Amino acid sequence: MTIDDYAAWAASTAKGTQPPTHERLSYLGLGLAGEAGEVAEHIKKLLRDGTLDQAAMAEELGDVVYYWACLCAALGRKPSEVLAASKAKVERRLGP
Ligand SMILES: [Mg+2]
C-alpha cells in the first residue's frame, strides 16, 4: 500500500465535502494534535519512568498518520506530493 492509497482509504472512512467545511478541517486538525499529544505522552513517560512502550507509541504514530492523511485529502493534496515537498524543504535547509 502506498501513502496515497492509504490516504484515499482514510478519506473514504469519513464523510467529507469539497471544499471541506471549517468544522471538518477543525475536527481533523484537532484530531491530529490530539494524536500527536498521545505520542508526546509516551515520551513524557519515558522521561518520568525510564521505560517506553514502543508498540503503543507506534500505534499512536499510526493515529497521527490517519488524521494527517485525512487532512491531505481534505485539502485535495496527494500525500506523496506533500512528502516530496517536505523533503525538498528540509534538503534546502540542510544545504549542500
Ligand atoms: Mg490514539
Short mmCIF file of N, CA, C and O and ligand atoms in Angstrom, two decimals:
data_model
loop_
_atom_site.label_atom_id
_atom_site.label_comp_id
_atom_site.label_asym_id
_atom_site.label_seq_id
_atom_site.Cartn_x
_atom_site.Cartn_y
_atom_site.Cartn_z
N MET A 1 0.84 -1.19 0.00
CA MET A 1 0.00 0.00 0.00
C MET A 1 0.88 1.24 0.00
O MET A 1 1.80 1.36 0.80
N THR A 2 0.60 2.16 -0.89
CA THR A 2 1.34 3.43 -0.91
C THR A 2 0.66 4.42 0.04
O THR A 2 -0.49 4.21 0.46
N ILE A 3 1.37 5.49 0.35
CA ILE A 3 0.79 6.51 1.22
C ILE A 3 -0.44 7.14 0.56
O ILE A 3 -1.41 7.50 1.24
N ASP A 4 -0.42 7.24 -0.76
CA ASP A 4 -1.58 7.79 -1.47
C ASP A 4 -2.77 6.82 -1.39
O ASP A 4 -3.92 7.26 -1.24
N ASP A 5 -2.50 5.53 -1.48
CA ASP A 5 -3.57 4.53 -1.32
C ASP A 5 -4.15 4.63 0.09
O ASP A 5 -5.37 4.57 0.29
N TYR A 6 -3.26 4.75 1.08
CA TYR A 6 -3.72 4.85 2.47
C TYR A 6 -4.60 6.09 2.65
O TYR A 6 -5.65 6.01 3.29
N ALA A 7 -4.15 7.21 2.10
CA ALA A 7 -4.91 8.45 2.26
C ALA A 7 -6.28 8.34 1.61
O ALA A 7 -7.28 8.84 2.15
N ALA A 8 -6.34 7.70 0.46
CA ALA A 8 -7.64 7.53 -0.21
C ALA A 8 -8.55 6.67 0.66
O ALA A 8 -9.75 6.96 0.80
N TRP A 9 -7.97 5.62 1.25
CA TRP A 9 -8.77 4.78 2.16
C TRP A 9 -9.21 5.60 3.38
O TRP A 9 -10.38 5.55 3.77
N ALA A 10 -8.27 6.33 3.99
CA ALA A 10 -8.59 7.10 5.19
C ALA A 10 -9.72 8.10 4.89
O ALA A 10 -10.66 8.24 5.68
N ALA A 11 -9.62 8.76 3.75
CA ALA A 11 -10.64 9.74 3.39
C ALA A 11 -11.99 9.07 3.18
O ALA A 11 -13.03 9.69 3.43
N SER A 12 -11.96 7.82 2.75
CA SER A 12 -13.23 7.12 2.49
C SER A 12 -13.95 6.72 3.77
O SER A 12 -15.11 6.34 3.73
N THR A 13 -13.25 6.79 4.90
CA THR A 13 -13.86 6.37 6.16
C THR A 13 -14.73 7.46 6.76
O THR A 13 -15.41 7.21 7.76
N ALA A 14 -14.68 8.65 6.21
CA ALA A 14 -15.45 9.75 6.80
C ALA A 14 -16.17 10.50 5.69
O ALA A 14 -15.77 10.47 4.53
N LYS A 15 -17.22 11.16 6.11
CA LYS A 15 -17.99 11.95 5.15
C LYS A 15 -17.36 13.33 5.04
O LYS A 15 -17.44 14.13 5.96
N GLY A 16 -16.72 13.57 3.94
CA GLY A 16 -16.13 14.89 3.73
C GLY A 16 -16.72 15.53 2.51
O GLY A 16 -17.13 14.85 1.57
N THR A 17 -16.76 16.82 2.51
CA THR A 17 -17.26 17.55 1.35
C THR A 17 -16.10 18.33 0.75
O THR A 17 -15.10 18.58 1.40
N GLN A 18 -16.24 18.68 -0.53
CA GLN A 18 -15.24 19.53 -1.17
C GLN A 18 -15.92 20.81 -1.61
O GLN A 18 -16.92 20.75 -2.32
N PRO A 19 -15.48 21.96 -1.22
CA PRO A 19 -14.37 22.13 -0.30
C PRO A 19 -14.76 21.72 1.12
O PRO A 19 -15.95 21.74 1.45
N PRO A 20 -13.78 21.36 1.94
CA PRO A 20 -14.10 20.95 3.31
C PRO A 20 -14.62 22.13 4.12
O PRO A 20 -14.21 23.27 3.90
N THR A 21 -15.53 21.84 5.02
CA THR A 21 -16.05 22.89 5.89
C THR A 21 -15.00 23.26 6.93
O THR A 21 -14.06 22.49 7.20
N HIS A 22 -15.17 24.42 7.50
CA HIS A 22 -14.27 24.82 8.59
C HIS A 22 -14.38 23.83 9.74
O HIS A 22 -13.38 23.51 10.40
N GLU A 23 -15.60 23.32 9.96
CA GLU A 23 -15.80 22.35 11.04
C GLU A 23 -15.01 21.06 10.75
O GLU A 23 -14.38 20.51 11.65
N ARG A 24 -15.03 20.63 9.50
CA ARG A 24 -14.31 19.40 9.14
C ARG A 24 -12.80 19.58 9.31
O ARG A 24 -12.12 18.73 9.88
N LEU A 25 -12.28 20.71 8.82
CA LEU A 25 -10.84 20.97 8.97
C LEU A 25 -10.46 21.09 10.43
O LEU A 25 -9.40 20.60 10.85
N SER A 26 -11.34 21.70 11.21
CA SER A 26 -11.06 21.84 12.65
C SER A 26 -11.05 20.48 13.32
O SER A 26 -10.16 20.17 14.13
N TYR A 27 -12.03 19.65 12.97
CA TYR A 27 -12.11 18.31 13.56
C TYR A 27 -10.83 17.52 13.26
O TYR A 27 -10.23 16.91 14.14
N LEU A 28 -10.40 17.57 11.99
CA LEU A 28 -9.21 16.81 11.60
C LEU A 28 -7.94 17.39 12.24
O LEU A 28 -7.07 16.64 12.69
N GLY A 29 -7.85 18.70 12.28
CA GLY A 29 -6.68 19.34 12.89
C GLY A 29 -6.59 19.04 14.37
O GLY A 29 -5.50 18.76 14.90
N LEU A 30 -7.73 19.09 15.04
CA LEU A 30 -7.73 18.77 16.47
C LEU A 30 -7.42 17.29 16.69
O LEU A 30 -6.73 16.92 17.66
N GLY A 31 -7.91 16.44 15.78
CA GLY A 31 -7.59 15.02 15.88
C GLY A 31 -6.09 14.79 15.73
O GLY A 31 -5.49 14.02 16.48
N LEU A 32 -5.49 15.47 14.77
CA LEU A 32 -4.05 15.35 14.55
C LEU A 32 -3.28 15.83 15.80
O LEU A 32 -2.35 15.14 16.26
N ALA A 33 -3.66 16.96 16.33
CA ALA A 33 -2.99 17.50 17.51
C ALA A 33 -3.17 16.56 18.71
O ALA A 33 -2.24 16.34 19.49
N GLY A 34 -4.37 16.00 18.83
CA GLY A 34 -4.63 15.08 19.94
C GLY A 34 -3.77 13.83 19.85
O GLY A 34 -3.21 13.38 20.85
N GLU A 35 -3.66 13.29 18.66
CA GLU A 35 -2.84 12.08 18.50
C GLU A 35 -1.36 12.39 18.70
O GLU A 35 -0.62 11.58 19.27
N ALA A 36 -0.92 13.56 18.23
CA ALA A 36 0.47 13.96 18.48
C ALA A 36 0.70 14.10 19.98
O ALA A 36 1.78 13.76 20.49
N GLY A 37 -0.31 14.57 20.68
CA GLY A 37 -0.22 14.65 22.14
C GLY A 37 -0.08 13.28 22.78
O GLY A 37 0.63 13.12 23.78
N GLU A 38 -0.75 12.29 22.20
CA GLU A 38 -0.62 10.93 22.73
C GLU A 38 0.79 10.39 22.51
O GLU A 38 1.33 9.68 23.37
N VAL A 39 1.41 10.75 21.40
CA VAL A 39 2.81 10.38 21.18
C VAL A 39 3.68 11.07 22.24
O VAL A 39 4.55 10.43 22.86
N ALA A 40 3.43 12.34 22.45
CA ALA A 40 4.21 13.10 23.44
C ALA A 40 4.05 12.50 24.84
O ALA A 40 4.99 12.50 25.64
N GLU A 41 2.88 11.99 25.13
CA GLU A 41 2.64 11.37 26.44
C GLU A 41 3.56 10.17 26.65
O GLU A 41 4.10 9.98 27.75
N HIS A 42 3.77 9.39 25.60
CA HIS A 42 4.69 8.25 25.73
C HIS A 42 6.11 8.73 25.99
O HIS A 42 6.84 8.12 26.78
N ILE A 43 6.49 9.82 25.34
CA ILE A 43 7.83 10.36 25.55
C ILE A 43 7.96 10.92 26.97
O ILE A 43 8.98 10.74 27.64
N LYS A 44 6.89 11.56 27.45
CA LYS A 44 6.90 12.06 28.83
C LYS A 44 7.09 10.91 29.82
O LYS A 44 7.89 11.01 30.76
N LYS A 45 6.38 9.80 29.57
CA LYS A 45 6.52 8.64 30.46
C LYS A 45 7.92 8.04 30.38
O LYS A 45 8.42 7.52 31.38
N LEU A 46 8.54 8.13 29.21
CA LEU A 46 9.92 7.67 29.08
C LEU A 46 10.82 8.49 29.99
O LEU A 46 11.68 7.94 30.70
N LEU A 47 10.62 9.81 29.99
CA LEU A 47 11.44 10.68 30.84
C LEU A 47 11.13 10.44 32.32
O LEU A 47 12.03 10.42 33.16
N ARG A 48 9.85 10.24 32.63
CA ARG A 48 9.44 10.07 34.03
C ARG A 48 9.81 8.71 34.59
O ARG A 48 10.35 8.61 35.70
N ASP A 49 9.53 7.66 33.80
CA ASP A 49 9.68 6.30 34.32
C ASP A 49 10.89 5.56 33.76
O ASP A 49 11.25 4.50 34.27
N GLY A 50 11.46 6.10 32.69
CA GLY A 50 12.61 5.44 32.08
C GLY A 50 12.25 4.24 31.22
O GLY A 50 13.12 3.46 30.84
N THR A 51 10.96 4.10 30.91
CA THR A 51 10.54 2.99 30.06
C THR A 51 9.67 3.53 28.92
O THR A 51 8.99 4.55 29.08
N LEU A 52 9.74 2.82 27.81
CA LEU A 52 8.95 3.23 26.64
C LEU A 52 8.20 2.02 26.11
O LEU A 52 8.80 0.98 25.83
N ASP A 53 6.88 2.18 25.99
CA ASP A 53 6.05 1.15 25.36
C ASP A 53 6.07 1.42 23.86
O ASP A 53 5.26 2.18 23.35
N GLN A 54 7.04 0.81 23.19
CA GLN A 54 7.24 1.11 21.77
C GLN A 54 6.04 0.72 20.92
O GLN A 54 5.69 1.42 19.97
N ALA A 55 5.41 -0.39 21.25
CA ALA A 55 4.25 -0.83 20.45
C ALA A 55 3.10 0.16 20.57
O ALA A 55 2.46 0.51 19.58
N ALA A 56 2.86 0.62 21.79
CA ALA A 56 1.77 1.58 22.00
C ALA A 56 2.09 2.91 21.32
O ALA A 56 1.21 3.55 20.74
N MET A 57 3.36 3.32 21.38
CA MET A 57 3.74 4.57 20.73
C MET A 57 3.62 4.44 19.22
O MET A 57 3.16 5.38 18.54
N ALA A 58 4.00 3.31 18.67
CA ALA A 58 3.86 3.09 17.22
C ALA A 58 2.40 3.16 16.81
O ALA A 58 2.07 3.69 15.74
N GLU A 59 1.52 2.64 17.66
CA GLU A 59 0.08 2.71 17.35
C GLU A 59 -0.37 4.17 17.28
O GLU A 59 -1.16 4.55 16.40
N GLU A 60 0.13 4.97 18.20
CA GLU A 60 -0.24 6.40 18.18
C GLU A 60 0.32 7.09 16.94
O GLU A 60 -0.32 7.99 16.37
N LEU A 61 1.52 6.68 16.50
CA LEU A 61 2.06 7.25 15.27
C LEU A 61 1.16 6.93 14.09
O LEU A 61 0.98 7.76 13.19
N GLY A 62 0.56 5.76 14.10
CA GLY A 62 -0.40 5.41 13.06
C GLY A 62 -1.63 6.31 13.13
O GLY A 62 -2.16 6.73 12.09
N ASP A 63 -2.06 6.61 14.35
CA ASP A 63 -3.21 7.51 14.52
C ASP A 63 -2.89 8.90 13.98
O ASP A 63 -3.74 9.56 13.37
N VAL A 64 -1.64 9.35 14.21
CA VAL A 64 -1.21 10.64 13.69
C VAL A 64 -1.32 10.65 12.16
O VAL A 64 -1.85 11.59 11.55
N VAL A 65 -0.84 9.58 11.55
CA VAL A 65 -0.84 9.49 10.09
C VAL A 65 -2.27 9.47 9.55
O VAL A 65 -2.55 10.04 8.49
N TYR A 66 -3.17 8.83 10.28
CA TYR A 66 -4.57 8.79 9.84
C TYR A 66 -5.13 10.21 9.68
O TYR A 66 -5.67 10.56 8.62
N TYR A 67 -4.97 11.01 10.72
CA TYR A 67 -5.51 12.37 10.65
C TYR A 67 -4.74 13.22 9.63
O TYR A 67 -5.32 14.05 8.92
N TRP A 68 -3.43 13.02 9.55
CA TRP A 68 -2.62 13.74 8.57
C TRP A 68 -3.09 13.39 7.15
O TRP A 68 -3.26 14.28 6.32
N ALA A 69 -3.32 12.13 6.90
CA ALA A 69 -3.77 11.69 5.57
C ALA A 69 -5.15 12.26 5.26
O ALA A 69 -5.41 12.68 4.12
N CYS A 70 -6.03 12.27 6.25
CA CYS A 70 -7.36 12.84 6.04
C CYS A 70 -7.27 14.33 5.74
O CYS A 70 -8.03 14.85 4.90
N LEU A 71 -6.35 15.02 6.40
CA LEU A 71 -6.17 16.45 6.12
C LEU A 71 -5.63 16.67 4.72
O LEU A 71 -6.06 17.59 4.01
N CYS A 72 -4.70 15.83 4.30
CA CYS A 72 -4.20 15.93 2.92
C CYS A 72 -5.36 15.77 1.94
O CYS A 72 -5.49 16.56 0.99
N ALA A 73 -6.18 14.77 2.17
CA ALA A 73 -7.32 14.53 1.28
C ALA A 73 -8.29 15.70 1.32
O ALA A 73 -8.80 16.12 0.27
N ALA A 74 -8.55 16.23 2.49
CA ALA A 74 -9.49 17.36 2.62
C ALA A 74 -8.98 18.57 1.84
O ALA A 74 -9.77 19.35 1.32
N LEU A 75 -7.66 18.71 1.78
CA LEU A 75 -7.08 19.84 1.04
C LEU A 75 -6.88 19.51 -0.44
O LEU A 75 -6.39 20.35 -1.20
N GLY A 76 -7.22 18.29 -0.82
CA GLY A 76 -7.06 17.88 -2.21
C GLY A 76 -5.61 17.66 -2.61
O GLY A 76 -5.25 17.81 -3.77
N ARG A 77 -4.79 17.34 -1.62
CA ARG A 77 -3.36 17.14 -1.88
C ARG A 77 -3.02 15.66 -1.79
O ARG A 77 -3.48 14.97 -0.88
N LYS A 78 -2.17 15.21 -2.72
CA LYS A 78 -1.69 13.84 -2.64
C LYS A 78 -0.59 13.79 -1.58
O LYS A 78 0.36 14.57 -1.64
N PRO A 79 -0.71 12.86 -0.64
CA PRO A 79 0.32 12.76 0.40
C PRO A 79 1.73 12.62 -0.16
O PRO A 79 2.67 13.19 0.38
N SER A 80 1.87 11.87 -1.25
CA SER A 80 3.22 11.70 -1.81
C SER A 80 3.79 13.04 -2.25
O SER A 80 5.00 13.27 -2.13
N GLU A 81 2.94 13.95 -2.73
CA GLU A 81 3.42 15.27 -3.14
C GLU A 81 3.77 16.13 -1.92
O GLU A 81 4.74 16.89 -1.94
N VAL A 82 2.96 15.99 -0.87
CA VAL A 82 3.26 16.73 0.37
C VAL A 82 4.60 16.26 0.94
O VAL A 82 5.43 17.07 1.38
N LEU A 83 4.81 14.93 0.91
CA LEU A 83 6.07 14.39 1.42
C LEU A 83 7.25 14.84 0.56
O LEU A 83 8.32 15.17 1.10
N ALA A 84 7.08 14.86 -0.75
CA ALA A 84 8.16 15.29 -1.63
C ALA A 84 8.50 16.75 -1.38
O ALA A 84 9.68 17.14 -1.35
N ALA A 85 7.48 17.58 -1.17
CA ALA A 85 7.72 19.00 -0.88
C ALA A 85 8.42 19.15 0.46
O ALA A 85 9.31 20.00 0.62
N SER A 86 8.04 18.34 1.42
CA SER A 86 8.68 18.40 2.73
C SER A 86 10.15 18.00 2.64
O SER A 86 11.03 18.65 3.22
N LYS A 87 10.41 16.95 1.88
CA LYS A 87 11.80 16.51 1.69
C LYS A 87 12.64 17.61 1.05
O LYS A 87 13.75 17.90 1.50
N ALA A 88 12.08 18.24 0.02
CA ALA A 88 12.80 19.31 -0.66
C ALA A 88 13.06 20.48 0.28
O ALA A 88 14.15 21.07 0.27
N LYS A 89 12.09 20.78 1.13
CA LYS A 89 12.24 21.89 2.08
C LYS A 89 13.36 21.61 3.08
O LYS A 89 14.22 22.46 3.35
N VAL A 90 13.37 20.39 3.61
CA VAL A 90 14.41 20.01 4.57
C VAL A 90 15.78 20.02 3.90
O VAL A 90 16.76 20.51 4.47
N GLU A 91 15.82 19.51 2.67
CA GLU A 91 17.11 19.47 1.97
C GLU A 91 17.64 20.89 1.69
O GLU A 91 18.84 21.13 1.77
N ARG A 92 16.72 21.82 1.38
CA ARG A 92 17.15 23.22 1.19
C ARG A 92 17.74 23.78 2.48
O ARG A 92 18.73 24.49 2.48
N ARG A 93 17.10 23.45 3.61
CA ARG A 93 17.58 23.95 4.90
C ARG A 93 18.93 23.36 5.27
O ARG A 93 19.77 24.03 5.86
N LEU A 94 19.12 22.07 4.91
CA LEU A 94 20.38 21.41 5.26
C LEU A 94 21.52 21.88 4.38
O LEU A 94 22.68 21.82 4.78
N GLY A 95 21.17 22.35 3.18
CA GLY A 95 22.20 22.81 2.27
C GLY A 95 22.94 21.67 1.61
O GLY A 95 22.64 20.50 1.85
N PRO A 96 23.91 22.03 0.78
CA PRO A 96 24.65 21.00 0.02
C PRO A 96 25.56 20.18 0.93
O PRO A 96 25.93 20.54 1.98
MG MG B 1 -4.51 7.45 19.59
#
